[in-house]
CSV table of C-alpha atoms and ligand atoms in Angstrom, one decimal:
chain,number,residue,atom,x,y,z
B,1361,MET,CA,-103.5,-24.0,82.8
B,1362,PHE,CA,-101.6,-20.9,81.5
B,1363,ASP,CA,-101.8,-17.2,82.2
B,1364,PHE,CA,-102.6,-15.6,78.7
B,1365,THR,CA,-104.1,-12.3,80.4
B,1366,GLY,CA,-103.6,-9.4,77.9
B,1367,LYS,CA,-102.6,-11.6,75.3
B,1368,THR,CA,-104.4,-11.9,72.1
B,1369,ALA,CA,-105.1,-15.0,69.9
B,1370,LEU,CA,-106.1,-15.4,66.5
B,1371,ILE,CA,-107.3,-18.9,66.1
B,1372,THR,CA,-108.4,-20.1,62.4
B,1373,GLY,CA,-111.1,-23.0,62.1
B,1374,ALA,CA,-112.6,-21.9,65.5
B,1375,GLY,CA,-116.0,-22.8,64.5
B,1376,SER,CA,-115.8,-26.3,65.1
B,1377,GLY,CA,-113.5,-29.4,66.7
B,1378,ILE,CA,-109.9,-28.5,67.5
B,1379,GLY,CA,-110.1,-24.8,66.5
B,1380,ARG,CA,-113.3,-24.0,68.5
B,1381,ALA,CA,-111.7,-25.9,71.8
B,1382,THR,CA,-108.4,-24.0,71.4
B,1383,ALA,CA,-110.4,-21.0,71.5
B,1384,ALA,CA,-112.4,-21.6,74.5
B,1385,TYR,CA,-109.1,-23.2,76.1
B,1386,PHE,CA,-106.9,-19.8,75.5
B,1387,HIS,CA,-110.2,-17.5,76.7
B,1388,GLU,CA,-110.2,-19.7,79.8
B,1389,CYS,CA,-106.2,-19.0,80.3
B,1390,GLY,CA,-107.3,-14.9,80.1
B,1391,ALA,CA,-106.5,-14.4,76.2
B,1392,ASN,CA,-108.4,-12.2,74.0
B,1393,VAL,CA,-109.4,-14.5,71.2
B,1394,VAL,CA,-110.4,-13.9,67.6
B,1395,LEU,CA,-112.4,-16.7,66.3
B,1396,ALA,CA,-112.2,-16.9,62.4
B,1397,ASP,CA,-113.9,-19.6,60.3
B,1398,ILE,CA,-115.5,-20.0,56.8
B,1399,ASN,CA,-118.7,-21.0,58.7
B,1400,ALA,CA,-119.9,-17.7,59.7
B,1401,ALA,CA,-122.8,-18.7,62.1
B,1402,ALA,CA,-120.7,-21.3,63.6
B,1403,VAL,CA,-118.2,-18.9,64.4
B,1404,GLN,CA,-120.7,-16.4,66.0
B,1405,GLU,CA,-122.3,-19.2,68.2
B,1406,ALA,CA,-118.6,-20.3,69.6
B,1407,ALA,CA,-117.7,-16.7,70.2
B,1408,GLY,CA,-121.3,-16.0,71.6
B,1409,ALA,CA,-120.5,-18.9,74.2
B,1410,LEU,CA,-117.5,-16.6,75.7
B,1411,ASP,CA,-117.3,-13.3,77.3
B,1412,GLY,CA,-116.5,-10.1,75.5
B,1413,ARG,CA,-112.7,-10.9,75.2
B,1414,ALA,CA,-113.8,-12.7,72.3
B,1415,SER,CA,-114.6,-11.5,68.8
B,1416,HIS,CA,-115.2,-13.6,65.6
B,1417,CYS,CA,-115.2,-13.1,61.6
B,1418,ARG,CA,-115.9,-15.2,58.8
B,1419,TYR,CA,-112.6,-16.1,57.0
B,1420,ASP,CA,-111.9,-18.4,54.0
B,1421,ALA,CA,-108.4,-19.7,54.2
B,1422,GLY,CA,-107.7,-20.3,50.7
B,1423,ASP,CA,-108.5,-16.4,49.8
B,1424,PRO,CA,-105.4,-14.3,50.7
B,1425,GLN,CA,-107.8,-11.2,50.8
B,1426,SER,CA,-109.8,-12.7,53.5
B,1427,ALA,CA,-106.7,-13.6,55.7
B,1428,GLU,CA,-105.5,-9.9,55.4
B,1429,ALA,CA,-109.2,-9.0,56.5
B,1430,ALA,CA,-109.0,-11.4,59.5
B,1431,VAL,CA,-105.9,-9.8,60.9
B,1432,ALA,CA,-107.2,-6.5,60.3
B,1433,HIS,CA,-110.4,-7.4,62.3
B,1434,ALA,CA,-107.9,-8.6,65.1
B,1435,VAL,CA,-105.7,-5.9,65.0
B,1436,ASP,CA,-108.8,-3.4,65.1
B,1437,ARG,CA,-110.4,-5.4,68.1
B,1438,PHE,CA,-107.4,-6.0,70.3
B,1439,GLY,CA,-104.4,-3.7,68.8
B,1440,GLY,CA,-102.3,-6.8,67.6
B,1441,ILE,CA,-101.8,-10.3,67.9
B,1442,ASP,CA,-99.7,-12.5,70.2
B,1443,HIS,CA,-100.8,-16.1,69.3
B,1444,LEU,CA,-101.8,-17.6,65.9
B,1445,VAL,CA,-103.0,-21.1,66.0
B,1446,LEU,CA,-104.0,-22.6,62.4
B,1447,ALA,CA,-106.5,-24.9,62.9
B,1448,ALA,CA,-108.8,-24.3,59.7
B,1449,GLY,CA,-108.5,-27.5,57.4
B,1450,ILE,CA,-110.6,-29.9,55.3
B,1451,TYR,CA,-110.5,-33.9,54.8
B,1452,GLU,CA,-111.7,-35.4,52.0
B,1453,GLN,CA,-111.4,-38.9,50.7
B,1454,GLN,CA,-110.3,-39.7,47.1
B,1455,LEU,CA,-108.2,-42.3,45.5
B,1456,LEU,CA,-105.4,-41.1,43.7
B,1457,GLU,CA,-106.2,-42.6,40.2
B,1458,GLY,CA,-109.7,-40.6,40.2
B,1459,MET,CA,-108.5,-37.4,41.7
B,1460,THR,CA,-108.9,-34.4,39.7
B,1461,ASP,CA,-107.0,-31.2,39.3
B,1462,ALA,CA,-109.8,-29.1,41.0
B,1463,GLN,CA,-109.8,-32.1,44.3
B,1464,TRP,CA,-106.1,-31.9,44.7
B,1465,HIS,CA,-105.8,-27.8,44.3
B,1466,ARG,CA,-108.7,-27.2,46.7
B,1467,MET,CA,-106.9,-29.4,49.3
B,1468,ILE,CA,-103.5,-27.7,49.0
B,1469,ALA,CA,-105.5,-24.3,48.9
B,1470,VAL,CA,-107.3,-24.7,52.3
B,1471,ASN,CA,-104.6,-26.4,54.2
B,1472,LEU,CA,-101.4,-25.4,53.0
B,1473,ASP,CA,-101.9,-22.1,51.0
B,1474,GLY,CA,-104.1,-21.0,53.8
B,1475,ALA,CA,-101.4,-21.2,56.5
B,1476,PHE,CA,-99.1,-19.2,54.4
B,1477,TYR,CA,-101.7,-16.4,53.7
B,1478,ILE,CA,-102.7,-16.0,57.2
B,1479,THR,CA,-99.2,-16.3,58.6
B,1480,ARG,CA,-98.0,-13.7,56.3
B,1481,ALA,CA,-100.7,-11.2,56.9
B,1482,SER,CA,-100.2,-11.6,60.7
B,1483,VAL,CA,-96.6,-11.5,61.3
B,1484,PRO,CA,-96.1,-7.8,60.6
B,1485,HIS,CA,-98.8,-7.5,63.7
B,1486,MET,CA,-97.3,-10.2,66.1
B,1487,ARG,CA,-95.7,-8.8,69.1
B,1488,ASP,CA,-92.4,-9.5,70.0
B,1489,GLY,CA,-92.2,-13.1,71.9
B,1490,GLY,CA,-95.2,-14.1,69.9
B,1491,ALA,CA,-95.9,-17.7,68.8
B,1492,ILE,CA,-97.3,-19.5,66.0
B,1493,VAL,CA,-99.1,-23.1,66.2
B,1494,ALA,CA,-99.9,-24.9,63.1
B,1495,ILE,CA,-102.1,-28.0,63.4
B,1496,ALA,CA,-100.6,-30.6,60.9
B,1497,SER,CA,-101.6,-34.2,61.3
B,1498,VAL,CA,-99.8,-37.5,61.6
B,1499,ALA,CA,-100.7,-38.0,58.0
B,1500,GLY,CA,-97.9,-35.4,57.2
B,1501,HIS,CA,-95.5,-37.8,58.9
B,1502,GLN,CA,-97.0,-41.0,57.3
B,1503,GLY,CA,-98.5,-39.7,54.0
B,1504,GLY,CA,-102.1,-40.1,55.0
B,1505,SER,CA,-104.6,-42.9,55.3
B,1506,PHE,CA,-106.0,-44.8,52.3
B,1507,GLY,CA,-107.5,-41.9,49.4
B,1508,HIS,CA,-106.1,-39.3,51.2
B,1509,THR,CA,-102.5,-38.3,49.2
B,1510,HIS,CA,-103.5,-34.7,48.7
B,1511,TYR,CA,-104.5,-34.4,52.7
B,1512,GLY,CA,-100.9,-36.1,53.6
B,1513,ALA,CA,-99.1,-33.8,51.1
B,1514,SER,CA,-100.7,-30.5,52.5
B,1515,LYS,CA,-99.9,-31.7,56.2
B,1516,GLY,CA,-96.5,-32.7,55.1
B,1517,GLY,CA,-96.1,-29.2,53.5
B,1518,ILE,CA,-97.4,-27.7,56.8
B,1519,LEU,CA,-94.4,-29.6,58.8
B,1520,ALA,CA,-91.9,-28.0,56.6
B,1521,PHE,CA,-93.8,-24.8,56.4
B,1522,THR,CA,-93.4,-24.4,60.1
B,1523,ARG,CA,-89.8,-25.3,60.2
B,1524,GLY,CA,-89.2,-22.7,57.7
B,1525,VAL,CA,-91.3,-20.1,59.4
B,1526,ALA,CA,-89.6,-20.7,62.7
B,1527,ARG,CA,-86.3,-20.2,60.9
B,1528,ASP,CA,-87.3,-16.8,59.4
B,1529,LEU,CA,-88.9,-15.6,62.4
B,1530,ALA,CA,-86.5,-16.5,65.2
B,1531,PRO,CA,-85.6,-14.9,67.5
B,1532,ARG,CA,-88.6,-12.8,67.6
B,1533,ILE,CA,-91.4,-15.1,67.2
B,1534,ARG,CA,-91.3,-19.1,67.7
B,1535,ALA,CA,-93.6,-21.4,65.4
B,1536,ASN,CA,-94.3,-25.1,66.1
B,1537,ALA,CA,-96.7,-27.7,64.8
B,1538,ILE,CA,-98.9,-30.3,66.5
B,1539,ALA,CA,-99.6,-33.6,64.8
B,1540,PRO,CA,-102.8,-35.3,66.0
B,1541,GLY,CA,-103.9,-38.6,65.5
B,1542,TRP,CA,-107.6,-39.5,65.8
B,1543,ILE,CA,-109.6,-36.8,67.6
B,1544,ASP,CA,-113.4,-37.0,68.0
B,1545,THR,CA,-114.3,-33.9,65.8
B,1546,PRO,CA,-117.2,-33.5,63.3
B,1547,MET,CA,-114.3,-34.0,60.3
B,1548,VAL,CA,-114.0,-37.4,61.1
B,1549,ALA,CA,-117.3,-38.4,62.7
B,1550,LYS,CA,-118.4,-40.7,59.7
B,1551,THR,CA,-114.8,-42.6,59.7
B,1552,LEU,CA,-115.0,-43.0,63.5
B,1553,GLU,CA,-118.6,-44.0,63.3
B,1554,SER,CA,-117.8,-46.9,60.6
B,1555,SER,CA,-114.4,-47.9,61.8
B,1556,GLY,CA,-113.9,-46.4,65.1
B,1557,ALA,CA,-113.6,-49.5,67.2
B,1558,ALA,CA,-110.8,-50.8,64.7
B,1559,LYS,CA,-108.8,-47.9,64.9
B,1560,VAL,CA,-108.9,-47.4,68.6
B,1561,LYS,CA,-107.4,-51.2,68.6
B,1562,ALA,CA,-104.4,-49.7,67.2
B,1563,ILE,CA,-104.1,-46.7,69.7
B,1564,PRO,CA,-101.9,-47.8,72.7
B,1565,LEU,CA,-104.0,-45.4,74.7
B,1566,GLN,CA,-107.2,-47.4,73.7
B,1567,ARG,CA,-109.2,-44.4,72.6
B,1568,VAL,CA,-109.2,-41.4,70.2
B,1569,GLY,CA,-108.4,-38.1,71.2
B,1570,GLN,CA,-110.5,-35.1,72.5
B,1571,PRO,CA,-110.2,-31.6,71.0
B,1572,ARG,CA,-109.5,-29.9,74.1
B,1573,GLU,CA,-106.2,-32.3,74.5
B,1574,ILE,CA,-104.8,-30.5,71.3
B,1575,ALA,CA,-106.1,-27.3,72.5
B,1576,SER,CA,-103.9,-27.9,75.8
B,1577,ILE,CA,-100.7,-28.6,73.6
B,1578,ALA,CA,-101.2,-25.4,71.4
B,1579,ALA,CA,-101.4,-23.4,74.8
B,1580,PHE,CA,-98.2,-24.9,76.0
B,1581,LEU,CA,-96.5,-24.1,72.7
B,1582,CYS,CA,-97.5,-20.3,72.9
B,1583,SER,CA,-96.6,-20.4,76.7
B,1584,ASP,CA,-93.4,-19.3,78.3
B,1585,ALA,CA,-93.2,-23.2,79.4
B,1586,SER,CA,-91.9,-23.8,75.6
B,1587,SER,CA,-89.8,-20.6,75.4
B,1588,PHE,CA,-86.7,-22.6,74.0
B,1589,VAL,CA,-89.0,-24.6,71.6
B,1590,THR,CA,-89.3,-23.7,67.8
B,1591,GLY,CA,-89.5,-25.3,64.5
B,1592,GLU,CA,-90.7,-28.4,66.4
B,1593,SER,CA,-93.8,-30.7,65.9
B,1594,ILE,CA,-95.7,-32.6,68.5
B,1595,ILE,CA,-97.1,-36.1,67.7
B,1596,ALA,CA,-100.5,-36.4,69.7
B,1597,ALA,CA,-102.1,-39.7,68.5
B,1598,GLY,CA,-102.2,-41.7,71.7
B,1599,GLY,CA,-99.0,-43.6,70.5
B,1600,ALA,CA,-100.5,-44.5,67.3
B,1601,TYR,CA,-97.8,-43.3,65.7
B,1602,MET,CA,-94.2,-42.8,67.0
B,1603,GLY,CA,-92.1,-40.8,64.8
F,498,NAD,N1,-110.1,-34.7,63.9
F,498,NAD,C1,-108.9,-35.3,63.8
F,498,NAD,O1,-108.8,-36.3,63.8
F,498,NAD,C2,-107.7,-34.6,63.0
F,498,NAD,C3,-106.5,-35.1,62.8
F,498,NAD,C4,-105.3,-34.8,62.4
F,498,NAD,C5,-105.5,-33.2,62.1
F,498,NAD,N2,-106.6,-32.7,62.1
F,498,NAD,C6,-106.3,-31.3,61.7
F,498,NAD,O2,-107.1,-30.4,62.8
F,498,NAD,C7,-107.5,-29.4,62.2
F,498,NAD,C8,-108.9,-28.9,62.6
F,498,NAD,O3,-109.8,-29.9,62.4
F,498,NAD,P1,-111.0,-30.5,63.2
F,498,NAD,O4,-110.9,-32.1,63.3
F,498,NAD,O5,-111.3,-29.7,64.4
F,498,NAD,O6,-111.9,-30.4,62.2
F,498,NAD,P2,-113.8,-29.8,62.0
F,498,NAD,O7,-114.3,-30.2,60.9
F,498,NAD,O8,-114.3,-30.1,63.5
F,498,NAD,O9,-113.2,-28.1,62.1
F,498,NAD,C9,-112.6,-27.5,60.8
F,498,NAD,C10,-112.9,-26.1,60.8
F,498,NAD,O10,-112.3,-25.5,59.6
F,498,NAD,C11,-113.3,-24.8,58.8
F,498,NAD,N3,-113.0,-24.6,57.6
F,498,NAD,C12,-113.2,-25.5,56.7
F,498,NAD,N4,-112.7,-24.9,55.5
F,498,NAD,C13,-112.1,-23.7,55.7
F,498,NAD,C14,-111.7,-22.6,54.9
F,498,NAD,N5,-111.7,-22.5,53.7
F,498,NAD,N6,-111.6,-21.1,55.6
F,498,NAD,C15,-111.8,-21.3,56.8
F,498,NAD,N7,-112.1,-22.3,57.9
F,498,NAD,C16,-112.8,-23.6,57.2
F,498,NAD,C17,-114.7,-25.6,59.2
F,498,NAD,O11,-115.9,-24.7,58.9
F,498,NAD,C18,-114.4,-26.1,60.7
F,498,NAD,O12,-115.0,-25.2,61.6
F,498,NAD,C19,-107.5,-29.7,60.5
F,498,NAD,O13,-106.4,-29.0,60.1
F,498,NAD,C20,-107.5,-30.9,60.4
F,498,NAD,O14,-106.9,-31.2,59.2
F,498,NAD,C21,-107.9,-33.3,62.7
């Protein structure tokens, strides 16, 4: 584990899955954590499971004003931000030929615009030596599975966005991405229920990942152990995709 005593982490999508596990992990490492999510009840419950170093707020990734408000909440509560982890996201299936403009734009608004809004809002309040970690996906490398062109495009955008952010903010702040494969969270529960066994067969490590296994990579990327790493993406897919 890492020592994040005195640091503050703002984590989006912290009401569930990878974001929630990341908030818990950073909290265990001693950080103050701000859990932001569109699901206010979930984030309240998740923060309540931690102690007074945890705060929460309702936050809609696709709304720039909501991003500003989440950052203001973190700054009011803890005085600044050291680590920003972007885990809010949606995953909807729709074949390209039937995809409406609204479906396309909603995916991009939450998964890609959302990363821009909260990063732009956070940077002026991030302390020197801070780090940003964006949760992308192997879909960003390989284009997304069947019926997920919009999702794949949003995640490919995250990979490129992260590199651009890394360049713009260096040397003051580092920015990296994680590209998970199948991780056992509510987002993919139905898919894993119906075709999990087939998916596991294609994973060299012979299992899906756990949210905490992504949280620990996010912690590594925010820690001094990765102090010379920026603009990089770590694929965590049990070997299912070797980029
Ligand atoms: N689970 C996987 O297999 C997998 C694989 C690759 C990448 N990812 C990515 O990891 C991230 C976390 O996903 P997860 O698997 O933990 O899913 P999850 O559904 O468990 O958690 C996603 C969280 O994002 C929140 N959210 C959704 N829309 C939002 C919005 N508009 N504003 C703020 N919050 C919003 C949800 O309320 C939820 O709490 C996502 O970006 C996802 O694309 C997941």
